Coordinates of C-alpha atoms in Angstrom, one line a residue:
X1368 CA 111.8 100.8 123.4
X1369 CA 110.3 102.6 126.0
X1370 CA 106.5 102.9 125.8
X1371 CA 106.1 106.1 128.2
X1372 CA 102.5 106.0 128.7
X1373 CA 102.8 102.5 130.6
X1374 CA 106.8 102.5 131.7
X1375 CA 106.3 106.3 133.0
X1376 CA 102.3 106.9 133.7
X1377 CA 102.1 109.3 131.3
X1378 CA 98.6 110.5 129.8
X1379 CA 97.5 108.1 126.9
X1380 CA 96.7 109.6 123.2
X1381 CA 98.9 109.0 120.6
X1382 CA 99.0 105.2 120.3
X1383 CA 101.5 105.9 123.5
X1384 CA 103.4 107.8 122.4
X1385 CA 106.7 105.6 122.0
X1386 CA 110.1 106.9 123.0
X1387 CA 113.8 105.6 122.8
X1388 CA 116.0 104.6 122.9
X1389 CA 115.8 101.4 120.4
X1390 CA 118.2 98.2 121.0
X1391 CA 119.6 96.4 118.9
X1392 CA 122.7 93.8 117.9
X1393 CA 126.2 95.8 117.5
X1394 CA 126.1 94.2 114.1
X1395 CA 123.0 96.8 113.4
X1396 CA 124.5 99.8 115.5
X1397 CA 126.1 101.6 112.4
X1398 CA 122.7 101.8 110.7
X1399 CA 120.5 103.1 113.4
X1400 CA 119.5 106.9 113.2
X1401 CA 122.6 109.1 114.3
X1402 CA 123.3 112.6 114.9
X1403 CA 126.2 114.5 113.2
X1404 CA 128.2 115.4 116.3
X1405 CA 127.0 112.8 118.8
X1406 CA 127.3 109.2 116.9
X1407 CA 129.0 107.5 113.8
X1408 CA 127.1 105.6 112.0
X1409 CA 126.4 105.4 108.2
X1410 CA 123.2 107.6 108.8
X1411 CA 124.3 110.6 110.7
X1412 CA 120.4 112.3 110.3
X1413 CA 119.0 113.0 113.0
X1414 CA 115.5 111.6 113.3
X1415 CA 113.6 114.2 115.1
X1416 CA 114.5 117.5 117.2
X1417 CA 117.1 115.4 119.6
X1418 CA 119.7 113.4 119.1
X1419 CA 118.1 109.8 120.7
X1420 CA 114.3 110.6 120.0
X1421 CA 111.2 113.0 121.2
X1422 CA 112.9 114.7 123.8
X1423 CA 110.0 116.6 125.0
X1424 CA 108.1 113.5 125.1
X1425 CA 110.3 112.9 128.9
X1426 CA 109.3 116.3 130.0
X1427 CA 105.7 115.2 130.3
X1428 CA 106.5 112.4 131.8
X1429 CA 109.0 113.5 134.0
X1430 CA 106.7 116.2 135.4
X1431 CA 103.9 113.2 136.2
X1432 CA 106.3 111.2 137.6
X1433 CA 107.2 114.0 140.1
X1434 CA 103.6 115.1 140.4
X1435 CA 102.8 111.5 141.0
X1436 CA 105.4 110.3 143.1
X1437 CA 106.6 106.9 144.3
X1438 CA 102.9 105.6 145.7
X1439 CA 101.3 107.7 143.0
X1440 CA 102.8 105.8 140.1
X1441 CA 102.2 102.3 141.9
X1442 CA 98.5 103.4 142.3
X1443 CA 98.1 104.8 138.8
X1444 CA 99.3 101.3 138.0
X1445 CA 97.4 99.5 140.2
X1446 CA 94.4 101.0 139.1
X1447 CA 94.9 100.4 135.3
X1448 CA 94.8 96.6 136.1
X1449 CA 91.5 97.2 138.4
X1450 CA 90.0 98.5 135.5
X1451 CA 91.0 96.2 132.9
X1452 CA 89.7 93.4 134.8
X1453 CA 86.7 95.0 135.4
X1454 CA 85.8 95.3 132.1
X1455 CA 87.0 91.6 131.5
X1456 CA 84.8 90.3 133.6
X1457 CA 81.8 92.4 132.7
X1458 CA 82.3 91.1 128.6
X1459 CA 83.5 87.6 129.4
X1460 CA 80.8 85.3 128.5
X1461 CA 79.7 87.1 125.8
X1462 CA 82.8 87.7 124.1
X1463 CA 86.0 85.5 124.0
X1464 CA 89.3 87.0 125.7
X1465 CA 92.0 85.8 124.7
X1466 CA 96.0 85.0 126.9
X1467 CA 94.2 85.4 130.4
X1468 CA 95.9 84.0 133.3
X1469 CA 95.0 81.0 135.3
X1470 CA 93.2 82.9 137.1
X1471 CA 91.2 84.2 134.1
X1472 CA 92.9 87.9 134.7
X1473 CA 94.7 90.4 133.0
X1474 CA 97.5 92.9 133.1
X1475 CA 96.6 96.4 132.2
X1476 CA 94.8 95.4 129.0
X1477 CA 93.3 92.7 127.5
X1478 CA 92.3 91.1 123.9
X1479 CA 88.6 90.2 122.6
X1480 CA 88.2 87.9 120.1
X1481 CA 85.9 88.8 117.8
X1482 CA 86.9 86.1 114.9
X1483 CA 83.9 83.8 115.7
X1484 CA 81.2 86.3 114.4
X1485 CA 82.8 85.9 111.1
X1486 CA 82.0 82.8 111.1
X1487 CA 78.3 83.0 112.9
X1488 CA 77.3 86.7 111.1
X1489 CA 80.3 87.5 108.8
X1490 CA 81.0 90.2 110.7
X1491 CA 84.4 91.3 111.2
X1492 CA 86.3 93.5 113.8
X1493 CA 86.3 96.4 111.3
X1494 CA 82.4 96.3 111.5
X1495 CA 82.3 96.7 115.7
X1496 CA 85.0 99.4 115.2
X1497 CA 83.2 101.7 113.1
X1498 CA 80.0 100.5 115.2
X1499 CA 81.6 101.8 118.0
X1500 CA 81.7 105.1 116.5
X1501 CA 77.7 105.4 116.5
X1502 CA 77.9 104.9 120.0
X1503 CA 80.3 107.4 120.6
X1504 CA 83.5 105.7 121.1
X1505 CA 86.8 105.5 118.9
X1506 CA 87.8 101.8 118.8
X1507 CA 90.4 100.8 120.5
X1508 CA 93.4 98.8 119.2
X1509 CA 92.3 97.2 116.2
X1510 CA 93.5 93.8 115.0
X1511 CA 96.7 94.5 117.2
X1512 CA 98.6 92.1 118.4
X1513 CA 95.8 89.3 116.8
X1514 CA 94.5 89.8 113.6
X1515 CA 90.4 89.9 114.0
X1516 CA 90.5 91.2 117.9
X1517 CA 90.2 94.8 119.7
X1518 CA 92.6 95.3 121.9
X1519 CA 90.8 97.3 125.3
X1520 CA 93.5 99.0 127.8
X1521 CA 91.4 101.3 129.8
X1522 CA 94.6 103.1 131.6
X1523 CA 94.3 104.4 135.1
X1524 CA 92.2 107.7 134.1
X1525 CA 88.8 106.5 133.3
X1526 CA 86.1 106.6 136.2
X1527 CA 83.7 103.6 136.3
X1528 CA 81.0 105.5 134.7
X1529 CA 83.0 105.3 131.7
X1530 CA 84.2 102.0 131.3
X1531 CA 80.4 100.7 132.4
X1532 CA 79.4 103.2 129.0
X1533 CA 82.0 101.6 126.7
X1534 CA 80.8 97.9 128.4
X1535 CA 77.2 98.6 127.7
X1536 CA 78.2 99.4 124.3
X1537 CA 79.9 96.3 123.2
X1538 CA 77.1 94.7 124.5
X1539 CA 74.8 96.1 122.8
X1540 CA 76.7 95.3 119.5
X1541 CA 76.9 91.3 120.8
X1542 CA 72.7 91.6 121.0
X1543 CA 73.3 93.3 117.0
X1544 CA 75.6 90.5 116.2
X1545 CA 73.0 87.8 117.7
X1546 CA 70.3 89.8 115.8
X1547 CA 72.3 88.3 112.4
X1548 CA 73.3 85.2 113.9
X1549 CA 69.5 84.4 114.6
X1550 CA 68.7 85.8 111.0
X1551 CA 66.5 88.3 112.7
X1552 CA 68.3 90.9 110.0
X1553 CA 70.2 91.2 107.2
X1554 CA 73.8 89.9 107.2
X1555 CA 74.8 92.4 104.3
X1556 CA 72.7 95.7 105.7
X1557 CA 72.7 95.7 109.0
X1558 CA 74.0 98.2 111.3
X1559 CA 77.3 96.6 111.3
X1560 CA 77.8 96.5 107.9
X1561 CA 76.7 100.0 107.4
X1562 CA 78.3 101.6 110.8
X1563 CA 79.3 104.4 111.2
X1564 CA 75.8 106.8 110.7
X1565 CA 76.1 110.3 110.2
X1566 CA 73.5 112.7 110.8
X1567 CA 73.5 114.0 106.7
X1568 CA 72.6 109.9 106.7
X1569 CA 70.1 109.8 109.4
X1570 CA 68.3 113.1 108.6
X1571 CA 67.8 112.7 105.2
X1572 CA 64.2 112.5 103.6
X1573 CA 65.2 109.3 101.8
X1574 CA 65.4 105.7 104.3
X1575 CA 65.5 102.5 102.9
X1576 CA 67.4 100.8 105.4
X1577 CA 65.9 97.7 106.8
X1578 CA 66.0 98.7 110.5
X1579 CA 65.1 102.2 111.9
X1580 CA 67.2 105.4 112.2
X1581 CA 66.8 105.3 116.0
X1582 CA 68.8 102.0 115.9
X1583 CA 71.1 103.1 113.8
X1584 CA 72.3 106.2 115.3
X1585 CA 70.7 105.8 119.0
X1586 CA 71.4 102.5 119.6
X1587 CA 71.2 103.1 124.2
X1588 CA 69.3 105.5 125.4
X1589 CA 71.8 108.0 127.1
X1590 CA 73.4 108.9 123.7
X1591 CA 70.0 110.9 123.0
X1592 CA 71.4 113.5 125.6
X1593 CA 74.9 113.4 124.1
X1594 CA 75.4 112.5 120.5
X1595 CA 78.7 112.1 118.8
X1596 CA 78.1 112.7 115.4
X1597 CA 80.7 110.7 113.0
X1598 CA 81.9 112.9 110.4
X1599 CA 82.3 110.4 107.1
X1600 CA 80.1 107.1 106.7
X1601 CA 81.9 103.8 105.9
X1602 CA 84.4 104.0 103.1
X1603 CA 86.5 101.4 101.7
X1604 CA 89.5 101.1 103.4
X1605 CA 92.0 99.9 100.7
X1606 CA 90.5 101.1 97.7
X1607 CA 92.7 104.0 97.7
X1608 CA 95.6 102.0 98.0
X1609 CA 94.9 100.0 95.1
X1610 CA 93.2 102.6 92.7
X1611 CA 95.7 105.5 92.9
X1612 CA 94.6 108.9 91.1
X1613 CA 96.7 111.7 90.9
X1614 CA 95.1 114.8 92.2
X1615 CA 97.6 117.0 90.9
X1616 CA 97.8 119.8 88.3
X1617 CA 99.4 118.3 85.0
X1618 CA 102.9 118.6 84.4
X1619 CA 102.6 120.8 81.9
X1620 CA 100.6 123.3 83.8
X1621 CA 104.4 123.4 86.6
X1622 CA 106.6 123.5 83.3
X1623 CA 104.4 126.9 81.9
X1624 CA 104.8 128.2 85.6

């Protein structure tokens, strides 16, 4: 499986985007996707627009690798592991990272740890993701490859500017997380537990949280210039899963159609 955005430098966004081809034992070969003139196999459908996969996919990264070239790839790489380990050792200490080398370094991405606080504040790494949304960030990988981590791979295209911004704000959520841990606030309303804040939230006449609206939805002073408003407060993530409704017109309503 070729994951393009590290094996071929292309632009991240779209959890990689991954690419074949896929490979497996002969034994599974007659059950792998299949086109109808190019392979035999018991499912001749075709997966997607070409025969082995997203073609156009290659196209972008064809076009970087030969924008790029030979020392530009090596540097684009090169640079993604300068940046991961940047931001390593700016949060080591305060969080713990896990499968470092002897050295205490990365590769081009690294795992934090966030399974203590459960413990210390009962707060999980769904509550810093949708934190992270009040200070303008999407969380990274969440609970990927370790369940109760964020997984941070900064790439090659972020300027230092940025990855100090995303720093500053997991450190500010640590100093939230000691603020429970020290019983300094609630452990059940808190602006973890009620993360993300949206402005019909903050702006309404009504406020009975316990801490202020400017720590809820200004939690560093630079996101007063530049606010990223999240769209939808917390919601219940398997609710829907578990409590299916039927939003569609009854059947009798199709059968009189």
């Amino acid at each position: 499986h070729l994951n393009l955005h590290k094996t071929f430098a292309i632009p991240h966004g779209g959890g990689g985007p991954g690419m074949g081809p896929i490979c497996a034992k002969e034994h599974l070969a007659p059950f792998l996707p299949g086109h109808v003139e190019l392979t035999k196999t018991v499912n001749t459908n075709a997966v997607s627009a070409a025969p082995y996969g997203s073609a156009s996919i290659l196209l972008i990264s064809y076009a970087y690798i030969r924008m790029l070239g030979a020392d530009g790839v090596r540097k684009a790489t090169e640079y993604a592991i300068l940046n991961a380990n940047y931001m390593l050792a700016r949060l080591k200490g305060q969080f713990d990272i896990l499968y470092t080398n002897h050295h205490g370094a990365c590769a081009h991405e690294f795992i934090v740890d966030l399974r203590p606080f459960k413990k210390s504040a009962e707060v999980e790494a769904e509550d810093v993701a949708k934190r992270l949304m009040d200070y303008g960030f999407h969380a990274p990988t969440l609970s990927f490859p370790v369940a109760g981590t964020i997984m941070i791979e900064p790439t090659e295209s972020e300027d230092k500017e940025e990855l100090d911004r995303f720093c500053n704000a997991l450190l500010s959520i640590r100093r939230e997380i000691a603020l429970v841990e020290e019983a300094q606030v609630d452990k059940k309303d808190n602006p973890l537990k009620n993360a993300p804040h949206t402005m019909f939230m903050v702006c309404s006449d009504e406020w009975e949280k316990p801490y202020t609206r400017e720590m809820a939805a200004f939690p560093l002073p630079y996101i007063k210039a530049n606010k990223f408003w999240p769209s939808v407060a917390r919601v219940n993530n398997t609710y829907g899963d578990r409590n299916l409704i039927c939003v569609c017109l009854p059947t009798e309503m199709y059968a009189e159609a």
